[in-house]
Structures are given as structure tokens and as C-alpha cells.
PDB file of C-alpha atoms in Angstrom:
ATOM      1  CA  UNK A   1     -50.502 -13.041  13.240  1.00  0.00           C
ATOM      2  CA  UNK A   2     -52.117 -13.200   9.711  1.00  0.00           C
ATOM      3  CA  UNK A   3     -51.296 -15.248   7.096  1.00  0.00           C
ATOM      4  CA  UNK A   4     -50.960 -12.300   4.415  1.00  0.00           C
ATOM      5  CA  UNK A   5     -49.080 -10.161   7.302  1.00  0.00           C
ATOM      6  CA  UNK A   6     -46.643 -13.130   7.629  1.00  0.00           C
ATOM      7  CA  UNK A   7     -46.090 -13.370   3.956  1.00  0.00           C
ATOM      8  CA  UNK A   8     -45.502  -9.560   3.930  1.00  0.00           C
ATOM      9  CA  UNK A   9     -42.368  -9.619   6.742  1.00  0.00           C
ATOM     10  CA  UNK A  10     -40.950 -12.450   4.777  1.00  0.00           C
ATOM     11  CA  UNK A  11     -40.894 -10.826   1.806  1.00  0.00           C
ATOM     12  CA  UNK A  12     -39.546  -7.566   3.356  1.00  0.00           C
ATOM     13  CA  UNK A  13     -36.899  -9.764   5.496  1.00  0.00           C
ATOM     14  CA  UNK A  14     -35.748 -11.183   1.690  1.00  0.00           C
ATOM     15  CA  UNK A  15     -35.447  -7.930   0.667  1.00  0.00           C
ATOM     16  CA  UNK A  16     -33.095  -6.802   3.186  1.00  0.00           C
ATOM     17  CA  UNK A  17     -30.827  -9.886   2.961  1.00  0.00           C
ATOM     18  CA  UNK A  18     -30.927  -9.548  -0.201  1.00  0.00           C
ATOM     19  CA  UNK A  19     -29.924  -5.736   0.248  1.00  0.00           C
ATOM     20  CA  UNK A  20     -27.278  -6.828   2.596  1.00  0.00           C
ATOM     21  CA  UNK A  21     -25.586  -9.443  -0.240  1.00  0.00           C
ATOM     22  CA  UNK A  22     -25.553  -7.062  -2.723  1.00  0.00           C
ATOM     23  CA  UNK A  23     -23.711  -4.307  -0.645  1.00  0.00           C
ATOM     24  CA  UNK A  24     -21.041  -6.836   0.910  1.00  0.00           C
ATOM     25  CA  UNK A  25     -20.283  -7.844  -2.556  1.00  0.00           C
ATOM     26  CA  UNK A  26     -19.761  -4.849  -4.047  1.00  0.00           C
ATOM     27  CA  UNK A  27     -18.253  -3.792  -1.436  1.00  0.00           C
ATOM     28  CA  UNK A  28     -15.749  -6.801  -1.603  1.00  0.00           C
ATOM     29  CA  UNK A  29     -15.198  -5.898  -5.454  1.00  0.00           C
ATOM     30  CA  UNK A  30     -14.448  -2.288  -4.663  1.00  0.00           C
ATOM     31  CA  UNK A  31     -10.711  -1.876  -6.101  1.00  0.00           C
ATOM     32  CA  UNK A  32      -8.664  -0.052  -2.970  1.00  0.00           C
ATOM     33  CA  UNK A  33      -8.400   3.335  -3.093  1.00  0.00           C
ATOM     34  CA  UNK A  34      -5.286   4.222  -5.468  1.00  0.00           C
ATOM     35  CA  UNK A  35      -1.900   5.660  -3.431  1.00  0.00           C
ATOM     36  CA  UNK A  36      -1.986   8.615  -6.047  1.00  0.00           C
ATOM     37  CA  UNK A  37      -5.277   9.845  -4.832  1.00  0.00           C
ATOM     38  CA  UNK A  38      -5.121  12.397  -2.383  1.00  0.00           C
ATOM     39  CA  UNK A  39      -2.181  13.879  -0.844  1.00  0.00           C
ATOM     40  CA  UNK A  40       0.509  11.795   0.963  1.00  0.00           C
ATOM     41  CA  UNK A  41       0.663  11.787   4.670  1.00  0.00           C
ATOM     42  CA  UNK A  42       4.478  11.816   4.497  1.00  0.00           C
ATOM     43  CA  UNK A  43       6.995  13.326   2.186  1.00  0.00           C
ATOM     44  CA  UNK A  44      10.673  11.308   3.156  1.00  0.00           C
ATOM     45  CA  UNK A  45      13.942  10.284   1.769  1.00  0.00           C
ATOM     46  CA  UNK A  46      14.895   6.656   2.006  1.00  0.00           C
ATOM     47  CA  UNK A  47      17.343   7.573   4.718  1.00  0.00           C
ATOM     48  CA  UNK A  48      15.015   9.634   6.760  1.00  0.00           C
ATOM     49  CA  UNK A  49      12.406   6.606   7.095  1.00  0.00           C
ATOM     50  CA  UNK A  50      15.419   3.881   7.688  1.00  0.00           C
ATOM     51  CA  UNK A  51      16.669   6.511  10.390  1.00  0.00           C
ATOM     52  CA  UNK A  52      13.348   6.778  11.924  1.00  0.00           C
ATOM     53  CA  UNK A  53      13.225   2.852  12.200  1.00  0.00           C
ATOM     54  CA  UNK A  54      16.754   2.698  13.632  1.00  0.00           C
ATOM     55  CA  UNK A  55      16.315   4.922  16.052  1.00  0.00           C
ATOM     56  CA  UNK A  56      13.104   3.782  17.766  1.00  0.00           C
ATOM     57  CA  UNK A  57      11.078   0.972  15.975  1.00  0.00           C
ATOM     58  CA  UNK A  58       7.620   1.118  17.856  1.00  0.00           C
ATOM     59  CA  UNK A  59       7.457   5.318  17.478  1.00  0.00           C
ATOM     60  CA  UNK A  60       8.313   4.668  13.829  1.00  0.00           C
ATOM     61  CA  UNK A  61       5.793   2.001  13.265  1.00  0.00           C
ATOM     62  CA  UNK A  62       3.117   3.487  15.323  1.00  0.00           C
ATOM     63  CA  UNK A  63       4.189   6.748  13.174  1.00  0.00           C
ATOM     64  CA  UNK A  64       4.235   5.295   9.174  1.00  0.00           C
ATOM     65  CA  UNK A  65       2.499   2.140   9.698  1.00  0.00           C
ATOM     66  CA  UNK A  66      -0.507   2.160   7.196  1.00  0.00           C
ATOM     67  CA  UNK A  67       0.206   5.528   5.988  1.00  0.00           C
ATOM     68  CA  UNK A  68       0.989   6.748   2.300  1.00  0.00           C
ATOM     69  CA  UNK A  69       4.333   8.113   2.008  1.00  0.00           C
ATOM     70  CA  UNK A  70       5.836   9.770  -0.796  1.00  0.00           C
ATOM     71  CA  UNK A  71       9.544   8.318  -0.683  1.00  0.00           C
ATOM     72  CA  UNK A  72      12.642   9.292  -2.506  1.00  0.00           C
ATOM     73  CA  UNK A  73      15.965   7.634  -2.606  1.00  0.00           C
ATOM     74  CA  UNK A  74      18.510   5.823  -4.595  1.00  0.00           C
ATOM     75  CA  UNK A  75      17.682   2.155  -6.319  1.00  0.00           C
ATOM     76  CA  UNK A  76      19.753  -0.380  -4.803  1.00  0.00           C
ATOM     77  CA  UNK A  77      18.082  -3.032  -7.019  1.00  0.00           C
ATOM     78  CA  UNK A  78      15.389  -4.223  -8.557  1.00  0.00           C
ATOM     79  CA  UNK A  79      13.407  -7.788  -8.238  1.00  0.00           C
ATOM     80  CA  UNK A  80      10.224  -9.160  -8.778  1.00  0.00           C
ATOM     81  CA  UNK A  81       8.025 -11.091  -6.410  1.00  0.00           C
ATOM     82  CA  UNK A  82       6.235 -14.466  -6.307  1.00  0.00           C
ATOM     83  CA  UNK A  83       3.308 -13.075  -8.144  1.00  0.00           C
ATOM     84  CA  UNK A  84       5.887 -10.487 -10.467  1.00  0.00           C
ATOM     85  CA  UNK A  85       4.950  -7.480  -8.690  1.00  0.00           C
ATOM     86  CA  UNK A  86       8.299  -5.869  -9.156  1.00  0.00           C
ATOM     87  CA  UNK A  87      10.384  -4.597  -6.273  1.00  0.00           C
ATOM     88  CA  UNK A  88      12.582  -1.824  -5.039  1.00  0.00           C
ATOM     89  CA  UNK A  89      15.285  -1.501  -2.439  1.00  0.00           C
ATOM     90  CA  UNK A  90      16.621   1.824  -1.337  1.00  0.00           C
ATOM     91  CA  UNK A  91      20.567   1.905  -1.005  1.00  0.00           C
ATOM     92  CA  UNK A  92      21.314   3.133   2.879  1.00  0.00           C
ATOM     93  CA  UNK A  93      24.219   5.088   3.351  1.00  0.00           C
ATOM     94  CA  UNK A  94      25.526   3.324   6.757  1.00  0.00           C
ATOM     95  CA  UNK A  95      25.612  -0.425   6.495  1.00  0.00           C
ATOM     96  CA  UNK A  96      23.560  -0.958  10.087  1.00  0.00           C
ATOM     97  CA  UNK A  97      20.575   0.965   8.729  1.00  0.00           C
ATOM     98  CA  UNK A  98      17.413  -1.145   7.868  1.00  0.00           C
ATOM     99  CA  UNK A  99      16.817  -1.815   3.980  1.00  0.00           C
ATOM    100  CA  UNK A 100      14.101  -0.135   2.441  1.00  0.00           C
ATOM    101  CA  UNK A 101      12.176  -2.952   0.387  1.00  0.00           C
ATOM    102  CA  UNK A 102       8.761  -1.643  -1.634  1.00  0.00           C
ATOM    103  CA  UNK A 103       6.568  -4.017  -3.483  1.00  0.00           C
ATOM    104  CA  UNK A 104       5.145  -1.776  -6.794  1.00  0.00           C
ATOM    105  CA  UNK A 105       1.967  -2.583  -7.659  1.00  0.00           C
ATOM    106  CA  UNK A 106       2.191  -3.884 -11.458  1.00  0.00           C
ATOM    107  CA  UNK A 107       0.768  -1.252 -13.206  1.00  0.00           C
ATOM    108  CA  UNK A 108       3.134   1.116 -10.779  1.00  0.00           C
ATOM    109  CA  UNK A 109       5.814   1.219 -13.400  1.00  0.00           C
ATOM    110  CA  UNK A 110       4.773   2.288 -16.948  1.00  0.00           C
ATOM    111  CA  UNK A 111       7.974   1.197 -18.208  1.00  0.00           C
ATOM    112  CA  UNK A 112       9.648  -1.214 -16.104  1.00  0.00           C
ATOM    113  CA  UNK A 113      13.038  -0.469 -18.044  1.00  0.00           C
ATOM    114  CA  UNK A 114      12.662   3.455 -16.837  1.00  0.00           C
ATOM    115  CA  UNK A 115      14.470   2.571 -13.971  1.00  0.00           C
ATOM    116  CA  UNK A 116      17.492   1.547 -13.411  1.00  0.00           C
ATOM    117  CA  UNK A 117      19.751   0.176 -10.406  1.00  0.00           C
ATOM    118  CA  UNK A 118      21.313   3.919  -9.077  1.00  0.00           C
ATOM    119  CA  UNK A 119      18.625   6.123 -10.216  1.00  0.00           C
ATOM    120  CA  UNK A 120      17.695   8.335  -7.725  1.00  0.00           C
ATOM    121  CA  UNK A 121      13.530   8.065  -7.971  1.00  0.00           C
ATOM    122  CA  UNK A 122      10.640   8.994  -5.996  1.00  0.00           C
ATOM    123  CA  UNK A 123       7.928   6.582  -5.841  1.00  0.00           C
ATOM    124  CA  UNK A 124       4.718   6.933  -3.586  1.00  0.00           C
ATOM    125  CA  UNK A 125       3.748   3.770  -1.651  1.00  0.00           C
ATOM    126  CA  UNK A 126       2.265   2.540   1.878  1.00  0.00           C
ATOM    127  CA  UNK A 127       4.377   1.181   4.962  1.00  0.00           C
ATOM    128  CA  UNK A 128       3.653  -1.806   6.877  1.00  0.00           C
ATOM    129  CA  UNK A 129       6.525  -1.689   9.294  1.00  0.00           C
ATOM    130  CA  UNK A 130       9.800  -3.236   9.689  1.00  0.00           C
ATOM    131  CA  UNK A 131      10.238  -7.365  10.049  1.00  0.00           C
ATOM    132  CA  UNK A 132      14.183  -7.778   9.076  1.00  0.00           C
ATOM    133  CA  UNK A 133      13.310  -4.759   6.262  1.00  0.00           C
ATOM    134  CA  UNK A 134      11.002  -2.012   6.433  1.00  0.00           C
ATOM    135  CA  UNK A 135       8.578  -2.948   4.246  1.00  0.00           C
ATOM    136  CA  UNK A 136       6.424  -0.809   2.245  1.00  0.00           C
ATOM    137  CA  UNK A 137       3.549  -2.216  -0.661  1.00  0.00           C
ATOM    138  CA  UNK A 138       1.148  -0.686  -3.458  1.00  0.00           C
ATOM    139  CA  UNK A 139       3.971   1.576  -4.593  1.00  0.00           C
ATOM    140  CA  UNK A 140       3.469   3.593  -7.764  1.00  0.00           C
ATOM    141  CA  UNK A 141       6.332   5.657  -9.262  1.00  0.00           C
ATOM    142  CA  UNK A 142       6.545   8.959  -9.257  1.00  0.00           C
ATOM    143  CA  UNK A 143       9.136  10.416 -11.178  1.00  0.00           C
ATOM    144  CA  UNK A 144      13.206   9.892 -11.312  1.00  0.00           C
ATOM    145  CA  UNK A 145      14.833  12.829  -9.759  1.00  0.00           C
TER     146      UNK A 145
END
């Protein structure tokens, strides 16, 4: 091979690596996508998605898991996190239904103090499943009922 060709498929291998970094890191900046775009995937009350969890766990988790659900309900409290996220439980009518536990994201609430413990509130968020709780994240409130 000549020298000058050899020069030339460096430079053009350097260009796509560089290429290459430049996409992985933006792609690594790239916010995720916002729970209020689009339409939600589910529309449930509190006691609908504990219900579902109850009743079969798998069907439920192959069912919500990962999917944005716009869920309604009545606050059973309010928390904050490790990092101050803050944090929602849903009361459940029957004691032996699973709590409802969402994890707001912290611009989710515009006014933290809009909400109160027995306000009946929809909030839109995605599910990750049940461990002792199902457990939904990246909630964003909706509007109190």
C-alpha cells in the first residue's frame, strides 16, 4: 500500500471514531424522554394496579412493567428520598393489598405544598414492578381530583 493511501485510511478511520465519540456522548447527555410526552399506555386507579399485582404478580409485571401509566388515587403520605425526590403512597382500601409507592421526579411537583396527605390526585409516572411495594418512578403530577 502507499504511503499517502495509508495516511488517507487513517485519517478517515479518525474521523469515524471520532464520529462514533461524539454520538455516544450526546447520546449519553440526552435527558429521557419526559412521562408527559405522548399519551399514557395505561389510565388506572391506585386500587386497580394494586389489584392487578395481587391477583397475579408475573401477568401484572409483564403487563405495567416499564410502561407510563396515568394513576389516580388517594395520598396515603408523603416522603422524600435519599436524593429528596419526593414520594407518594396510595392508601389501599383492603389491608393485604400491595402499597403503591411512586418516586416524583423533582420538578414533578410545582408546589410541593399542593398536596396534601388524603387528596385524591392523579399523577402520571412509570412502573417497575412490585419488590415488597409496587414501585413506580419519574412521576409528574397531574392534577388533584
Amino acid at each position: 500500500m502507499k504511503k499517502h493511501t495509508r495516511g488517507k485510511w487513517r485519517g478517515i478511520l479518525a474521523g469515524c471514531i471520532l464520529i462514533g465519540v461524539l454520538v455516544a456522548w450526546y447520546m449519553f447527555q440526552k435527558a429521557p424522554a419526559s412521562v408527559l410526552d405522548g399519551k399514557a399506555d395505561y389510565s388506572l386507579t391506585s386500587a386497580q394496579l394494586a389489584e392487578a399485582f395481587y391477583a397475579d404478580e408475573t401477568a401484572a409485571s409483564t403487563k405495567y412493567s416499564g410502561k407510563v401509566i396515568e394513576l389516580c388515587g388517594r395520598v396515603a403520605a408523603m416522603s422524600r428520598d435519599a436524593v429528596q425526590s419526593p414520594v407518594i403512597s396510595f392508601q389501599q382500601a383492603r389491608s393485604e393489598l400491595p402499597l403503591i409507592t411512586c418516586v416524583m421526579e423533582k420538578t414533578g411537583i410545582p408546589d410541593a405544598t399542593i398536596i396534601q396527605q388524603q387528596d385524591s390526585i392523579c399523577i402520571r409516572v412509570v412502573c417497575t414492578g412490585k419488590l415488597m411495594d409496587v414501585e413506580c418512578n419519574r412521576g409528574v403530577f397531574i392534577k388533584k381530583m
